[in-house]
CSV table of C-alpha atoms and ligand atoms in Angstrom, one decimal:
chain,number,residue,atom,x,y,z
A,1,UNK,CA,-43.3,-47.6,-6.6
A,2,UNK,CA,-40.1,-46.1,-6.0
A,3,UNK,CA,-36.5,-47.5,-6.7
A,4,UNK,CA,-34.7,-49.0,-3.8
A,5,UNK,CA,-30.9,-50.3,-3.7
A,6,UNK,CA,-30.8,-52.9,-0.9
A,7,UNK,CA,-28.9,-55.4,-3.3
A,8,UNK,CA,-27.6,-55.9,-6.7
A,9,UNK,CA,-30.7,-57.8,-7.3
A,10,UNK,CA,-32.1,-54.2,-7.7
A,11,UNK,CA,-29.8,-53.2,-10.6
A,12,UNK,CA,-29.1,-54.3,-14.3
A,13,UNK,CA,-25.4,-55.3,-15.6
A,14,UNK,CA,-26.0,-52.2,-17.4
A,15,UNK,CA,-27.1,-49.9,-14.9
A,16,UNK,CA,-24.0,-51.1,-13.0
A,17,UNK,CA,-22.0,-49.4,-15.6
A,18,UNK,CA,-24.0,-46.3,-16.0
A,19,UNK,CA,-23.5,-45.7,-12.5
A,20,UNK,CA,-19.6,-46.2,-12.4
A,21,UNK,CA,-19.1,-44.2,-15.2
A,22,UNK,CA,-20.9,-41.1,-13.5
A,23,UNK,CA,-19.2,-42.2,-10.4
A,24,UNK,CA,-15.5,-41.9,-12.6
A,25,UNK,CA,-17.2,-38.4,-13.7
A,26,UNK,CA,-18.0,-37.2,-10.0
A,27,UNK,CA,-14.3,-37.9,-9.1
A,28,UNK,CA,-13.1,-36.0,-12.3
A,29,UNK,CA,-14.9,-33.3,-11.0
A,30,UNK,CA,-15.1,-33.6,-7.3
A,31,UNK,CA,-16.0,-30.1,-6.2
A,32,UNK,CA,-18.8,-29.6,-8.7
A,33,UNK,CA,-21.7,-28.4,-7.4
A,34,UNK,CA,-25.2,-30.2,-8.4
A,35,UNK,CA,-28.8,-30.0,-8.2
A,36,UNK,CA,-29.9,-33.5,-8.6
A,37,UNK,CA,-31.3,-33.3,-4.8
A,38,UNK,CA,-31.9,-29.4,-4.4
A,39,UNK,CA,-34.7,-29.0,-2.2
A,40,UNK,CA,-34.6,-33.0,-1.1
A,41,UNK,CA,-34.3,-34.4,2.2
A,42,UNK,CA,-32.5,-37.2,2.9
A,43,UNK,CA,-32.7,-39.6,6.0
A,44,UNK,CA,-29.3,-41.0,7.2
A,45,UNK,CA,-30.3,-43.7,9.6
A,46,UNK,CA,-27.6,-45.7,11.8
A,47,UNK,CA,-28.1,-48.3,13.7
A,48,UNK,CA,-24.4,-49.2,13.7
A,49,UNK,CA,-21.1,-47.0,13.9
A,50,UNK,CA,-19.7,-45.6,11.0
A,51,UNK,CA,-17.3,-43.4,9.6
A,52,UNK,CA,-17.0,-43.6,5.5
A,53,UNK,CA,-20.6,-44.7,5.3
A,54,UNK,CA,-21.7,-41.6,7.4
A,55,UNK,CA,-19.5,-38.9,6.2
A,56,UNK,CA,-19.5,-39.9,2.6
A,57,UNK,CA,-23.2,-40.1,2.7
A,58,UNK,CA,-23.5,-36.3,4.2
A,59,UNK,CA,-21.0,-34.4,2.6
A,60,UNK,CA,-22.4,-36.6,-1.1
A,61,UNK,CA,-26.1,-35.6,-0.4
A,62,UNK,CA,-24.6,-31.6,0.4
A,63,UNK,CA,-22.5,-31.8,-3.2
A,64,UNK,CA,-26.2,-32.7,-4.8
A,65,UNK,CA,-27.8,-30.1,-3.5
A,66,UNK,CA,-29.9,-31.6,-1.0
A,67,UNK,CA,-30.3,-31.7,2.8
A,68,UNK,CA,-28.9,-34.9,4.5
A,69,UNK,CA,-30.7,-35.7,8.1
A,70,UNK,CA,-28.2,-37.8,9.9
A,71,UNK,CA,-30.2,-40.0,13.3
A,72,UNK,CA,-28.6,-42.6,15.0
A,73,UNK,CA,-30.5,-45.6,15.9
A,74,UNK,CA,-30.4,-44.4,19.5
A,75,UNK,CA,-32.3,-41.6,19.3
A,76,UNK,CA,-35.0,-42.6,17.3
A,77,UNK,CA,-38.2,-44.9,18.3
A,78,UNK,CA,-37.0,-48.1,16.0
A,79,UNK,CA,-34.6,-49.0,19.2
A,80,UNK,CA,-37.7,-48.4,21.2
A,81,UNK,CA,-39.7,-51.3,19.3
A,82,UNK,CA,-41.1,-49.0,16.8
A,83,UNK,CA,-41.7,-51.3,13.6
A,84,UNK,CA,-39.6,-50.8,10.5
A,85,UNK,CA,-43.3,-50.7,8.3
A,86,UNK,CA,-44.6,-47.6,10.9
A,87,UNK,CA,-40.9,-46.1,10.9
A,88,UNK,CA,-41.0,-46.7,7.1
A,89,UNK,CA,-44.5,-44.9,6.6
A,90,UNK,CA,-43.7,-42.1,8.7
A,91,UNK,CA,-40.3,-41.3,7.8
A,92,UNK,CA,-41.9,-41.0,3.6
A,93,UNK,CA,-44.2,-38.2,4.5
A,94,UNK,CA,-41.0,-36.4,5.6
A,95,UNK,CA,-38.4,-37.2,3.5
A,96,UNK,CA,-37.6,-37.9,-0.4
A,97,UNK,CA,-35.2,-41.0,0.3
A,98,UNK,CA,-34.0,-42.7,2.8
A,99,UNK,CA,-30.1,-44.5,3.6
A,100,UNK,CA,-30.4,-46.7,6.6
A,101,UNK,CA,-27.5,-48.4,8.1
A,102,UNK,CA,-29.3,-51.8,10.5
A,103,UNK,CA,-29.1,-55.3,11.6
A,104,UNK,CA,-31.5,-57.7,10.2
A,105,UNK,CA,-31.5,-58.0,6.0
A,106,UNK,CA,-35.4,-58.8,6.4
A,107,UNK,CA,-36.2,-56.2,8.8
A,108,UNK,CA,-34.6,-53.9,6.0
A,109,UNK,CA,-36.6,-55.3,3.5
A,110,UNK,CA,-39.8,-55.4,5.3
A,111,UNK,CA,-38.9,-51.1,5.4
A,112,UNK,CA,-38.2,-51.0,1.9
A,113,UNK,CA,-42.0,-52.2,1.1
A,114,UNK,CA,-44.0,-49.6,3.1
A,115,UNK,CA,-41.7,-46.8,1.8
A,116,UNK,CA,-43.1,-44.6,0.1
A,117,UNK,CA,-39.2,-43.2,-1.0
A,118,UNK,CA,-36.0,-45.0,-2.4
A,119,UNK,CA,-34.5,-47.0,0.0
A,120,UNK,CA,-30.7,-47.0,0.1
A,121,UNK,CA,-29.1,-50.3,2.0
A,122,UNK,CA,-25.7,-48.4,3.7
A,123,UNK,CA,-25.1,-51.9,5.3
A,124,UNK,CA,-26.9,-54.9,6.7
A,125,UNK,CA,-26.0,-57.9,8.3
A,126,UNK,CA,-26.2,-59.8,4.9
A,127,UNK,CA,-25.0,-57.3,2.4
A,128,UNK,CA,-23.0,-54.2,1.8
A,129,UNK,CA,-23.8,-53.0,-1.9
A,130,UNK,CA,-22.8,-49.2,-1.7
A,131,UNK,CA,-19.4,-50.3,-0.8
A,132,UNK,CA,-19.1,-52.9,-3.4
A,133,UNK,CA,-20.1,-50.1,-5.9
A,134,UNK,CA,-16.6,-48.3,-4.6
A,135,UNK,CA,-14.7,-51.6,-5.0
A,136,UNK,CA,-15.7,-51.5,-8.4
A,137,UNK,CA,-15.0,-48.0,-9.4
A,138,UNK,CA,-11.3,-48.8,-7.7
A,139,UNK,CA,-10.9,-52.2,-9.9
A,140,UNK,CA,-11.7,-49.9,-12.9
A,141,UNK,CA,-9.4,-47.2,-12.1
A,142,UNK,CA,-6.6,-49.8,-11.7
A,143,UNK,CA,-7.3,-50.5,-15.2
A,144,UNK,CA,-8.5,-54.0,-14.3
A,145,UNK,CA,-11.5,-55.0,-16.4
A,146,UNK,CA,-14.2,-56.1,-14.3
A,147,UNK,CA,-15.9,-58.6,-17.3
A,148,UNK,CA,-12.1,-60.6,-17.2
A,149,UNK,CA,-11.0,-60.0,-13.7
A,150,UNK,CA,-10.6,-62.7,-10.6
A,151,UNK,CA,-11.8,-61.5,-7.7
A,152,UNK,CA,-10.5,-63.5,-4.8
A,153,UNK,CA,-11.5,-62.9,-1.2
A,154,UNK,CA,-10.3,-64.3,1.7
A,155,UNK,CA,-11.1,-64.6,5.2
A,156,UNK,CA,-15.0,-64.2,6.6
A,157,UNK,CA,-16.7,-65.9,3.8
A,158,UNK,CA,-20.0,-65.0,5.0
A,159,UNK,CA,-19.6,-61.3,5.6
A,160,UNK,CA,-22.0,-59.3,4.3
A,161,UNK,CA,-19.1,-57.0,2.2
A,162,UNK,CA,-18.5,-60.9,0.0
A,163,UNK,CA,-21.8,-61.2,0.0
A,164,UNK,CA,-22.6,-58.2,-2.3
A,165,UNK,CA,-19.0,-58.7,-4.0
A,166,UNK,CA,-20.4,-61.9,-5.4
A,167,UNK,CA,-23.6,-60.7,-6.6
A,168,UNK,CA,-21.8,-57.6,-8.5
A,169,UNK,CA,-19.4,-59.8,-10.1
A,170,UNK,CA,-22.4,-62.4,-10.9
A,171,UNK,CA,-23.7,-59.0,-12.7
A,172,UNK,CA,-20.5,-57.7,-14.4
A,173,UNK,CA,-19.1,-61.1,-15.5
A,174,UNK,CA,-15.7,-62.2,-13.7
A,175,UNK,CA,-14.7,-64.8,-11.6
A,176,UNK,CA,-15.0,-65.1,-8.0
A,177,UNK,CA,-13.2,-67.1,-5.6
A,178,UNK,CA,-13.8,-67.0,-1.6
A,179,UNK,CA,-11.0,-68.4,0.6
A,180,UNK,CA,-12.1,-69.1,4.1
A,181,UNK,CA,-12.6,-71.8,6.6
A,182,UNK,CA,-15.9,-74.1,6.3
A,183,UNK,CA,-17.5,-72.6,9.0
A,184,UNK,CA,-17.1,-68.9,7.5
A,185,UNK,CA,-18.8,-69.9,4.0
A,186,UNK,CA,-20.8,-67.4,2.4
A,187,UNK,CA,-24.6,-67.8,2.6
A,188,UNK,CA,-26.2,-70.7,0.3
A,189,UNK,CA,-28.7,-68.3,-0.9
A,190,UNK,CA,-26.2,-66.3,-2.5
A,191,UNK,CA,-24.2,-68.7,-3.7
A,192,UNK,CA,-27.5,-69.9,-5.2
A,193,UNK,CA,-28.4,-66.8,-6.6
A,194,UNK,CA,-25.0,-66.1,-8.5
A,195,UNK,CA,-25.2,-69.7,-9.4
A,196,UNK,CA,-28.7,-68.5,-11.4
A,197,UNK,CA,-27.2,-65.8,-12.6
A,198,UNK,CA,-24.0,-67.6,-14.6
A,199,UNK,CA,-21.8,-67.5,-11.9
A,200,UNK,CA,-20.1,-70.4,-9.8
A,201,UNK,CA,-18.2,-68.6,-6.9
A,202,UNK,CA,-15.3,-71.1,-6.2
A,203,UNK,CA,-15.6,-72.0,-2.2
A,204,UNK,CA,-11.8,-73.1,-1.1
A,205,UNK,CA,-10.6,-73.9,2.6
A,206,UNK,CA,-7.2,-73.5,0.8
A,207,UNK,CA,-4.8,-70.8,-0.5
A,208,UNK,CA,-4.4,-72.3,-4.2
A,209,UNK,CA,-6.9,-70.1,-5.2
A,210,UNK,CA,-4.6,-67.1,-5.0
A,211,UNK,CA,-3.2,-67.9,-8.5
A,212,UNK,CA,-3.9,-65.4,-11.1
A,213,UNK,CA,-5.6,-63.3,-8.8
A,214,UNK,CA,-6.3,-59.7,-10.0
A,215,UNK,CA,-8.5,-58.5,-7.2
A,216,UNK,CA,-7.5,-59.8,-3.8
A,217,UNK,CA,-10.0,-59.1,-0.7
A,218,UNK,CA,-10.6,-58.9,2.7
A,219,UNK,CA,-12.8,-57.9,5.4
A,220,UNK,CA,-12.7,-57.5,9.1
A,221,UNK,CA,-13.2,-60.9,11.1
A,222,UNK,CA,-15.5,-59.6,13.1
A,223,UNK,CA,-18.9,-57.9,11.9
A,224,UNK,CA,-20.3,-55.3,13.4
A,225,UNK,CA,-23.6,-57.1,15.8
A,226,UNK,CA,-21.1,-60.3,16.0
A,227,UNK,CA,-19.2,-58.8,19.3
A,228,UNK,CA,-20.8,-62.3,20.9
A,229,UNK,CA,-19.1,-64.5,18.5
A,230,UNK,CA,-15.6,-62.3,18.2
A,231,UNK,CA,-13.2,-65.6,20.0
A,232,UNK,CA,-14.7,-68.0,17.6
A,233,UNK,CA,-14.3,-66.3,14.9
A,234,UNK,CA,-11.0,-64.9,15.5
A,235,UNK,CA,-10.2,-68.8,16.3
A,236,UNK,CA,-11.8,-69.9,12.7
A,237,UNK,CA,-9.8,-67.5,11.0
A,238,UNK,CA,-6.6,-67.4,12.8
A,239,UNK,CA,-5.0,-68.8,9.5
A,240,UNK,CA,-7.0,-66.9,7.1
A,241,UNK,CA,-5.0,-63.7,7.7
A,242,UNK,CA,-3.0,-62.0,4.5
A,243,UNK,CA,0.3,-61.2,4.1
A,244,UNK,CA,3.0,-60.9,2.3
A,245,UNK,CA,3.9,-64.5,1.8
A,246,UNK,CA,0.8,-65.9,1.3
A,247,UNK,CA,-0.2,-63.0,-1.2
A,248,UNK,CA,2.5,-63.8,-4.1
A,249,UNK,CA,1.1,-66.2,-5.8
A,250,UNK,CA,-1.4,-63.9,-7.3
A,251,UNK,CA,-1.0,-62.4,-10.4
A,252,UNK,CA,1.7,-59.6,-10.8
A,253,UNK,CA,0.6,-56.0,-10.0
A,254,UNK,CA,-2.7,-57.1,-8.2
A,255,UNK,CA,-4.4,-54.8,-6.2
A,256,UNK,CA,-5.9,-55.4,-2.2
A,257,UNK,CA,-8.8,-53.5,-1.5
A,258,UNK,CA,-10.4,-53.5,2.0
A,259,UNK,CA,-13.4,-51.8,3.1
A,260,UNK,CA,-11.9,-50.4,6.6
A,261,UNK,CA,-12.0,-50.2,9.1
A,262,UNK,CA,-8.7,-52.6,9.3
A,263,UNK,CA,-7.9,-54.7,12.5
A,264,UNK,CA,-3.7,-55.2,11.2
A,265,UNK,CA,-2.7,-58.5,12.6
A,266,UNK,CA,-5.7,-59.9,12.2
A,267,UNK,CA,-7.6,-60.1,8.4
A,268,UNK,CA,-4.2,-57.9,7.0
A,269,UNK,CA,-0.7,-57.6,8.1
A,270,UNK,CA,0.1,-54.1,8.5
A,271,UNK,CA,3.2,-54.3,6.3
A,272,UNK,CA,0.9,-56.0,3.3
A,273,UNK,CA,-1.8,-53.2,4.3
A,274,UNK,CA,0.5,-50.8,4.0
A,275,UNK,CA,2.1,-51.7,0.4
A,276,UNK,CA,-1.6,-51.0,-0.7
A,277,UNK,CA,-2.6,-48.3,1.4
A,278,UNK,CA,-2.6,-46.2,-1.9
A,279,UNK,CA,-5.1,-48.3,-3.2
A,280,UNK,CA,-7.3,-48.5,-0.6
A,281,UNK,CA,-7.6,-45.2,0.4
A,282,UNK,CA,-8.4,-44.2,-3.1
A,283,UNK,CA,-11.2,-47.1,-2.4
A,284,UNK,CA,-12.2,-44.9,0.5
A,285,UNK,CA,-12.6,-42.3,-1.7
A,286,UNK,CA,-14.9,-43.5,-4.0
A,287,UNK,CA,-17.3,-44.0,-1.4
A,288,UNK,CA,-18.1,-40.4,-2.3
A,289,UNK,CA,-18.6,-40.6,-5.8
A,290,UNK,CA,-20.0,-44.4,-6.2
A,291,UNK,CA,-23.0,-43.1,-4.1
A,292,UNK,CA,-23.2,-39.6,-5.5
A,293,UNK,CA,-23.4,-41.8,-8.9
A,294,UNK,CA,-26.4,-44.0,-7.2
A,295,UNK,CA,-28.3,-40.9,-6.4
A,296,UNK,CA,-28.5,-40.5,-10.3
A,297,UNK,CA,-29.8,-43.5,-11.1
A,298,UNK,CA,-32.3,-43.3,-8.7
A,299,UNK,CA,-33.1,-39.7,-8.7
A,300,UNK,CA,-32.6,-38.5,-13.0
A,301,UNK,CA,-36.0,-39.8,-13.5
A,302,UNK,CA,-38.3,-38.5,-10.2
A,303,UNK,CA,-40.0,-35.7,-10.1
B,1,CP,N1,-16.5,-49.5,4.9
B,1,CP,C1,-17.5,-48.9,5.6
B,1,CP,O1,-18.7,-49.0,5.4
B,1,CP,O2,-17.0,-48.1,6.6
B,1,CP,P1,-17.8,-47.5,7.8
B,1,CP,O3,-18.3,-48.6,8.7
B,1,CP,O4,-16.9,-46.6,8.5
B,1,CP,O5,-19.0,-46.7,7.3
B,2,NVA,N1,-18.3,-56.8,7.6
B,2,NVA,C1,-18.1,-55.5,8.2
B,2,NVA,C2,-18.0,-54.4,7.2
B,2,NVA,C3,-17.7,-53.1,7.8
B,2,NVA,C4,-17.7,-52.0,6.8
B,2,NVA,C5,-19.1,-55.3,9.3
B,2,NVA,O1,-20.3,-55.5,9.0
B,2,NVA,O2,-18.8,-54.8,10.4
């Protein structure tokens, strides 16, 4: 069977910190040249846009030595009502791993079991792990230790970027708080599932949680496939937006992280965004080396 990495349910707490610590070695060596993939081909698959996911995932797959195969969604026969099991079956006599970017967390996993390669999750509608693995290589190089850290996040409770954020920190040991509005909860199942795992993510519909905050959060308001919903939401979370004010009763020299893309105005005021923008960008960055790292862990021991 081979190794897939659709959530941190897939990984170990100490497999987490094998792959940041080859992720903090990719970025101390950024240009190296390796041959982890060489004569590998990978499938890039996107069903929605993407800018970090898609370039970090191509120019990553190049540095290992393999061949990345970029498709959009459009232009293959899944938008056509091909099944993900066929899509799956066929895509594994071509390929040695596959990254696909979709809707539907089910439809994903459904393609992960007829695969007959590792199956990368580079976003769905109910988690975003790769990016998580990013967010924690940026806690890490802010010398924030992710066993004693708080991790708050505030706005869209039920995005799938806190979703994965709360099953990583279930796995590395902080504390997790979620500030949003009750109709922007995250998903019971996860909460359930950290719950199992030793951790109770604090749920708040108020900003108290901000105090002694190391890690504070957001993500946009609007999901990508939630286009339909984008006046509610932005209605829900009209007072869920950070900002200067709002943001000082967390601990001294806290970091923001966002995922991008950033709507300022909305989730982030473009003056707070802006104080971090160092921060963030470097959070960008690691993008590039958190997923180089996951190619390790699920390439070191294949053929
Ligand atoms: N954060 C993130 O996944 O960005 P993209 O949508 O640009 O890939
Ligand atoms: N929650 C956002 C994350 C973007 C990287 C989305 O799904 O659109």
């Amino acid at each position: 069977m081979p190794r897939h990495f659709l959530t941190f349910q897939d990984i170990s707490r100490e497999e987490l910190f094998k792959i940041l610590d080859e992720a903090d070695r990719m970025r101390a060596d950024r240009k190296r040249q390796d041959q982890l993939l060489a004569n590998k081909q990978i499938a890039l698959i996107f069903e929605k846009p993407s800018t970090r996911t898609r370039v970090s995932f191509e120019v990553g797959v190049n540095q290992l030595g393999g061949t990345p195969i970029v498709l959009s969604g459009n232009e293959i026969q899944l938008k056509r009502g091909e099944s993900p099991e066929d899509t799956a079956r066929v895509l594994s006599r071509y390929v040695d791993g596959i990254m696909i970017r979709t809707f539907s967390h089910s439809a994903l996993e459904e393609f992960a079991r007829h695969a007959r390669v590792p199956v990368i999750n580079g976003l769905s509608d109910l988690y975003h792990p790769c990016q998580v693995l990013a967010d924690f290589q940026t806690i890490r190089q802010a010398q924030i230790k992710l066993e004693n850290m708080k991790l708050t996040f505030v706005g869209d409770g039920s995005s799938n970027v806190c979703h994965s954020l709360m099953e990583a920190v279930a796995l590395s040991g902080g504390k997790m708080s979620v500030i949003c509005p009750p109709v922007c909860r995250p998903h019971p199942d996860v909460i359930e599932h950290c719950a199992k795992k030793g951790l109770k993510v604090t749920v708040s519909d108020k900003w108290d949680e901000m105090q002694d905050t190391d890690v504070v959060y957001t993500d946009v308001w609007v999901s990508m496939g939630q286009e339909g919903l984008a006046s509610q939401k932005r209605s829900a979370l009209e007072a869920y937006g950070l900002n200067l004010q709002n943001t000082e009763k967390a601990k001294p020299g806290h970091i923001l992280l966002h995922c991008l893309p950033a709507h300022k105005g909305e989730e982030v005021s473009a003056d707070l965004f802006e104080k971090h923008a160092h921060t963030i960008f470097d959070q960008a960055e690691n993008r590039l080396h958190a997923q180089k790292a996951l190619f390790s862990l699920l390439y070191a021991n294949l053929p």
